Amino acid sequence: MKAPNMSWAIAYITVSDVAQSIALYKNALGFELLSSTDHDKGELVHAEMKHKDFVIMIGKQGAFGGKTVTPKESNVLVPISLYLYVNDVDTFYQNALANGMTSVTEPEVACWGDRYCRVKDKDGYEWSCGSYIGEAK
């Protein structure tokens, strides 16, 4: 059984600064904040966010004794990417760049029927974002 308001599968990603990531994911990617947890020092160490029906959890590197660090910190390319469907990928892409993401791939039509782009956040995670435009010809 899953918790209320949660997806059946959740990506949990490690970030360098939870508060900054909340702002970035909210403004650049369109996520809404569901909840957050702070440490006794008043610093955020965990948050849960939602984009349509997709929930992610984010945690501060080193929090709760963890040893996981961000891709940027480890200098390792993450072998998975996160894919978000959006209503208008071109508008989404421009907004993501205006809010601090960096471009990996400009919007283009993909062979699987999506117009998609890829952007990277400050911690080194790549986000693929697409809008379905119809079956590829």
PDB file of C-alpha atoms in Angstrom:
ATOM      1  CA  MET A   1       0.000   0.000   0.000  1.00  0.00           C
ATOM      2  CA  LYS A   2       1.297   3.451  -0.872  1.00  0.00           C
ATOM      3  CA  ALA A   3       1.096   6.717   1.042  1.00  0.00           C
ATOM      4  CA  PRO A   4      -1.647   9.206   0.049  1.00  0.00           C
ATOM      5  CA  ASN A   5      -0.680  11.636  -2.754  1.00  0.00           C
ATOM      6  CA  MET A   6       2.283   9.484  -3.780  1.00  0.00           C
ATOM      7  CA  SER A   7       3.056   7.715  -7.052  1.00  0.00           C
ATOM      8  CA  TRP A   8       3.573   3.969  -7.096  1.00  0.00           C
ATOM      9  CA  ALA A   9       7.149   4.637  -8.234  1.00  0.00           C
ATOM     10  CA  ILE A  10       9.135   7.644  -7.077  1.00  0.00           C
ATOM     11  CA  ALA A  11      12.502   8.987  -8.163  1.00  0.00           C
ATOM     12  CA  TYR A  12      14.611  10.018  -5.163  1.00  0.00           C
ATOM     13  CA  ILE A  13      17.408  12.333  -6.175  1.00  0.00           C
ATOM     14  CA  THR A  14      20.264  13.797  -4.174  1.00  0.00           C
ATOM     15  CA  VAL A  15      20.782  17.555  -4.394  1.00  0.00           C
ATOM     16  CA  SER A  16      23.312  19.999  -2.984  1.00  0.00           C
ATOM     17  CA  ASP A  17      20.719  22.434  -1.610  1.00  0.00           C
ATOM     18  CA  VAL A  18      17.098  21.380  -1.087  1.00  0.00           C
ATOM     19  CA  ALA A  19      15.693  24.924  -0.869  1.00  0.00           C
ATOM     20  CA  GLN A  20      17.405  25.967  -4.126  1.00  0.00           C
ATOM     21  CA  SER A  21      16.239  22.774  -5.849  1.00  0.00           C
ATOM     22  CA  ILE A  22      12.648  23.355  -4.713  1.00  0.00           C
ATOM     23  CA  ALA A  23      12.724  26.822  -6.266  1.00  0.00           C
ATOM     24  CA  LEU A  24      14.398  25.577  -9.467  1.00  0.00           C
ATOM     25  CA  TYR A  25      12.068  22.607  -9.961  1.00  0.00           C
ATOM     26  CA  LYS A  26       9.033  24.766  -9.205  1.00  0.00           C
ATOM     27  CA  ASN A  27       9.965  27.665 -11.498  1.00  0.00           C
ATOM     28  CA  ALA A  28      11.830  25.855 -14.285  1.00  0.00           C
ATOM     29  CA  LEU A  29      10.043  22.488 -14.420  1.00  0.00           C
ATOM     30  CA  GLY A  30       6.566  23.246 -13.090  1.00  0.00           C
ATOM     31  CA  PHE A  31       6.671  21.040  -9.978  1.00  0.00           C
ATOM     32  CA  GLU A  32       4.591  21.860  -6.918  1.00  0.00           C
ATOM     33  CA  LEU A  33       5.880  21.348  -3.393  1.00  0.00           C
ATOM     34  CA  LEU A  34       4.014  18.686  -1.428  1.00  0.00           C
ATOM     35  CA  SER A  35       6.107  18.744   1.753  1.00  0.00           C
ATOM     36  CA  SER A  36       9.565  19.446   3.129  1.00  0.00           C
ATOM     37  CA  THR A  37      11.581  18.493   6.174  1.00  0.00           C
ATOM     38  CA  ASP A  38      14.201  20.584   7.915  1.00  0.00           C
ATOM     39  CA  HIS A  39      17.078  19.550  10.116  1.00  0.00           C
ATOM     40  CA  ASP A  40      17.513  20.870  13.639  1.00  0.00           C
ATOM     41  CA  LYS A  41      19.729  23.632  12.185  1.00  0.00           C
ATOM     42  CA  GLY A  42      16.758  24.926  10.175  1.00  0.00           C
ATOM     43  CA  GLU A  43      18.209  23.700   6.869  1.00  0.00           C
ATOM     44  CA  LEU A  44      15.952  21.731   4.522  1.00  0.00           C
ATOM     45  CA  VAL A  45      17.130  18.152   4.077  1.00  0.00           C
ATOM     46  CA  HIS A  46      14.199  16.539   2.242  1.00  0.00           C
ATOM     47  CA  ALA A  47      11.263  17.521   0.037  1.00  0.00           C
ATOM     48  CA  GLU A  48       8.519  15.856  -1.948  1.00  0.00           C
ATOM     49  CA  MET A  49       7.354  17.502  -5.168  1.00  0.00           C
ATOM     50  CA  LYS A  50       4.813  16.685  -7.847  1.00  0.00           C
ATOM     51  CA  HIS A  51       4.480  17.373 -11.586  1.00  0.00           C
ATOM     52  CA  LYS A  52       1.028  16.299 -12.766  1.00  0.00           C
ATOM     53  CA  ASP A  53       0.947  12.656 -11.560  1.00  0.00           C
ATOM     54  CA  PHE A  54       4.732  12.219 -11.105  1.00  0.00           C
ATOM     55  CA  VAL A  55       6.185  12.552  -7.606  1.00  0.00           C
ATOM     56  CA  ILE A  56       9.866  13.018  -6.825  1.00  0.00           C
ATOM     57  CA  MET A  57      11.674  13.133  -3.532  1.00  0.00           C
ATOM     58  CA  ILE A  58      14.808  15.194  -3.126  1.00  0.00           C
ATOM     59  CA  GLY A  59      17.344  14.886  -0.343  1.00  0.00           C
ATOM     60  CA  LYS A  60      20.385  16.897   0.614  1.00  0.00           C
ATOM     61  CA  GLN A  61      23.662  15.132   0.023  1.00  0.00           C
ATOM     62  CA  GLY A  62      25.072  13.924   3.331  1.00  0.00           C
ATOM     63  CA  ALA A  63      21.764  14.260   5.186  1.00  0.00           C
ATOM     64  CA  PHE A  64      20.858  11.541   7.690  1.00  0.00           C
ATOM     65  CA  GLY A  65      24.387  10.141   7.437  1.00  0.00           C
ATOM     66  CA  GLY A  66      24.017   9.320   3.735  1.00  0.00           C
ATOM     67  CA  LYS A  67      27.031   9.128   1.452  1.00  0.00           C
ATOM     68  CA  THR A  68      25.267   9.835  -1.852  1.00  0.00           C
ATOM     69  CA  VAL A  69      26.374  12.996  -3.679  1.00  0.00           C
ATOM     70  CA  THR A  70      25.106  14.798  -6.758  1.00  0.00           C
ATOM     71  CA  PRO A  71      26.309  13.934 -10.272  1.00  0.00           C
ATOM     72  CA  LYS A  72      28.107  17.289 -10.386  1.00  0.00           C
ATOM     73  CA  GLU A  73      29.898  16.587  -7.095  1.00  0.00           C
ATOM     74  CA  SER A  74      30.873  13.038  -8.093  1.00  0.00           C
ATOM     75  CA  ASN A  75      31.708  14.043 -11.672  1.00  0.00           C
ATOM     76  CA  VAL A  76      29.812  10.977 -12.897  1.00  0.00           C
ATOM     77  CA  LEU A  77      27.206  11.068 -15.645  1.00  0.00           C
ATOM     78  CA  VAL A  78      23.942   9.679 -14.294  1.00  0.00           C
ATOM     79  CA  PRO A  79      22.934   6.575 -16.289  1.00  0.00           C
ATOM     80  CA  ILE A  80      19.223   7.441 -16.166  1.00  0.00           C
ATOM     81  CA  SER A  81      17.291  10.550 -17.083  1.00  0.00           C
ATOM     82  CA  LEU A  82      13.955  11.860 -15.944  1.00  0.00           C
ATOM     83  CA  TYR A  83      11.303  12.377 -18.640  1.00  0.00           C
ATOM     84  CA  LEU A  84       8.450  14.839 -18.140  1.00  0.00           C
ATOM     85  CA  TYR A  85       5.530  15.339 -20.474  1.00  0.00           C
ATOM     86  CA  VAL A  86       4.596  18.999 -20.798  1.00  0.00           C
ATOM     87  CA  ASN A  87       1.858  20.800 -22.715  1.00  0.00           C
ATOM     88  CA  ASP A  88       4.179  22.879 -24.937  1.00  0.00           C
ATOM     89  CA  VAL A  89       7.817  21.807 -25.050  1.00  0.00           C
ATOM     90  CA  ASP A  90       9.027  24.985 -26.776  1.00  0.00           C
ATOM     91  CA  THR A  91       7.539  27.263 -24.116  1.00  0.00           C
ATOM     92  CA  PHE A  92       8.711  24.861 -21.430  1.00  0.00           C
ATOM     93  CA  TYR A  93      12.274  24.888 -22.808  1.00  0.00           C
ATOM     94  CA  GLN A  94      12.493  28.692 -22.875  1.00  0.00           C
ATOM     95  CA  ASN A  95      11.113  28.905 -19.322  1.00  0.00           C
ATOM     96  CA  ALA A  96      13.544  26.241 -18.069  1.00  0.00           C
ATOM     97  CA  LEU A  97      16.512  28.165 -19.490  1.00  0.00           C
ATOM     98  CA  ALA A  98      15.212  31.467 -18.112  1.00  0.00           C
ATOM     99  CA  ASN A  99      15.029  29.877 -14.666  1.00  0.00           C
ATOM    100  CA  GLY A 100      18.546  28.468 -14.458  1.00  0.00           C
ATOM    101  CA  MET A 101      18.576  25.188 -16.370  1.00  0.00           C
ATOM    102  CA  THR A 102      21.172  24.649 -19.096  1.00  0.00           C
ATOM    103  CA  SER A 103      20.419  23.336 -22.552  1.00  0.00           C
ATOM    104  CA  VAL A 104      21.546  19.842 -23.525  1.00  0.00           C
ATOM    105  CA  THR A 105      19.313  19.461 -26.607  1.00  0.00           C
ATOM    106  CA  GLU A 106      17.071  22.135 -28.109  1.00  0.00           C
ATOM    107  CA  PRO A 107      13.465  21.149 -28.893  1.00  0.00           C
ATOM    108  CA  GLU A 108      13.280  18.788 -31.849  1.00  0.00           C
ATOM    109  CA  VAL A 109      10.949  16.145 -33.265  1.00  0.00           C
ATOM    110  CA  ALA A 110      11.880  12.651 -32.131  1.00  0.00           C
ATOM    111  CA  CYS A 111      11.259   9.395 -33.973  1.00  0.00           C
ATOM    112  CA  TRP A 112       8.799   8.199 -31.282  1.00  0.00           C
ATOM    113  CA  GLY A 113       6.278  11.004 -31.902  1.00  0.00           C
ATOM    114  CA  ASP A 114       7.277  13.566 -29.295  1.00  0.00           C
ATOM    115  CA  ARG A 115       8.729  17.009 -29.747  1.00  0.00           C
ATOM    116  CA  TYR A 116      11.270  16.977 -26.963  1.00  0.00           C
ATOM    117  CA  CYS A 117      14.267  18.714 -25.420  1.00  0.00           C
ATOM    118  CA  ARG A 118      16.811  18.002 -22.726  1.00  0.00           C
ATOM    119  CA  VAL A 119      17.933  20.379 -20.007  1.00  0.00           C
ATOM    120  CA  LYS A 120      20.360  19.992 -17.100  1.00  0.00           C
ATOM    121  CA  ASP A 121      19.929  21.309 -13.569  1.00  0.00           C
ATOM    122  CA  LYS A 122      22.612  22.771 -11.285  1.00  0.00           C
ATOM    123  CA  ASP A 123      23.360  19.389  -9.699  1.00  0.00           C
ATOM    124  CA  GLY A 124      24.005  17.650 -13.036  1.00  0.00           C
ATOM    125  CA  TYR A 125      20.688  15.840 -13.562  1.00  0.00           C
ATOM    126  CA  GLU A 126      19.365  15.746 -17.131  1.00  0.00           C
ATOM    127  CA  TRP A 127      15.651  16.217 -17.611  1.00  0.00           C
ATOM    128  CA  SER A 128      14.092  15.162 -20.909  1.00  0.00           C
ATOM    129  CA  CYS A 129      10.827  16.955 -21.586  1.00  0.00           C
ATOM    130  CA  GLY A 130       8.397  16.213 -24.353  1.00  0.00           C
ATOM    131  CA  SER A 131       5.044  16.988 -25.903  1.00  0.00           C
ATOM    132  CA  TYR A 132       3.337  14.285 -27.933  1.00  0.00           C
ATOM    133  CA  ILE A 133       2.697  15.539 -31.467  1.00  0.00           C
ATOM    134  CA  GLY A 134       1.683  12.304 -33.177  1.00  0.00           C
ATOM    135  CA  GLU A 135       3.123   9.152 -34.593  1.00  0.00           C
ATOM    136  CA  ALA A 136       6.411   9.618 -36.392  1.00  0.00           C
ATOM    137  CA  LYS A 137       6.234   9.487 -40.161  1.00  0.00           C
TER     138      LYS A 137
END
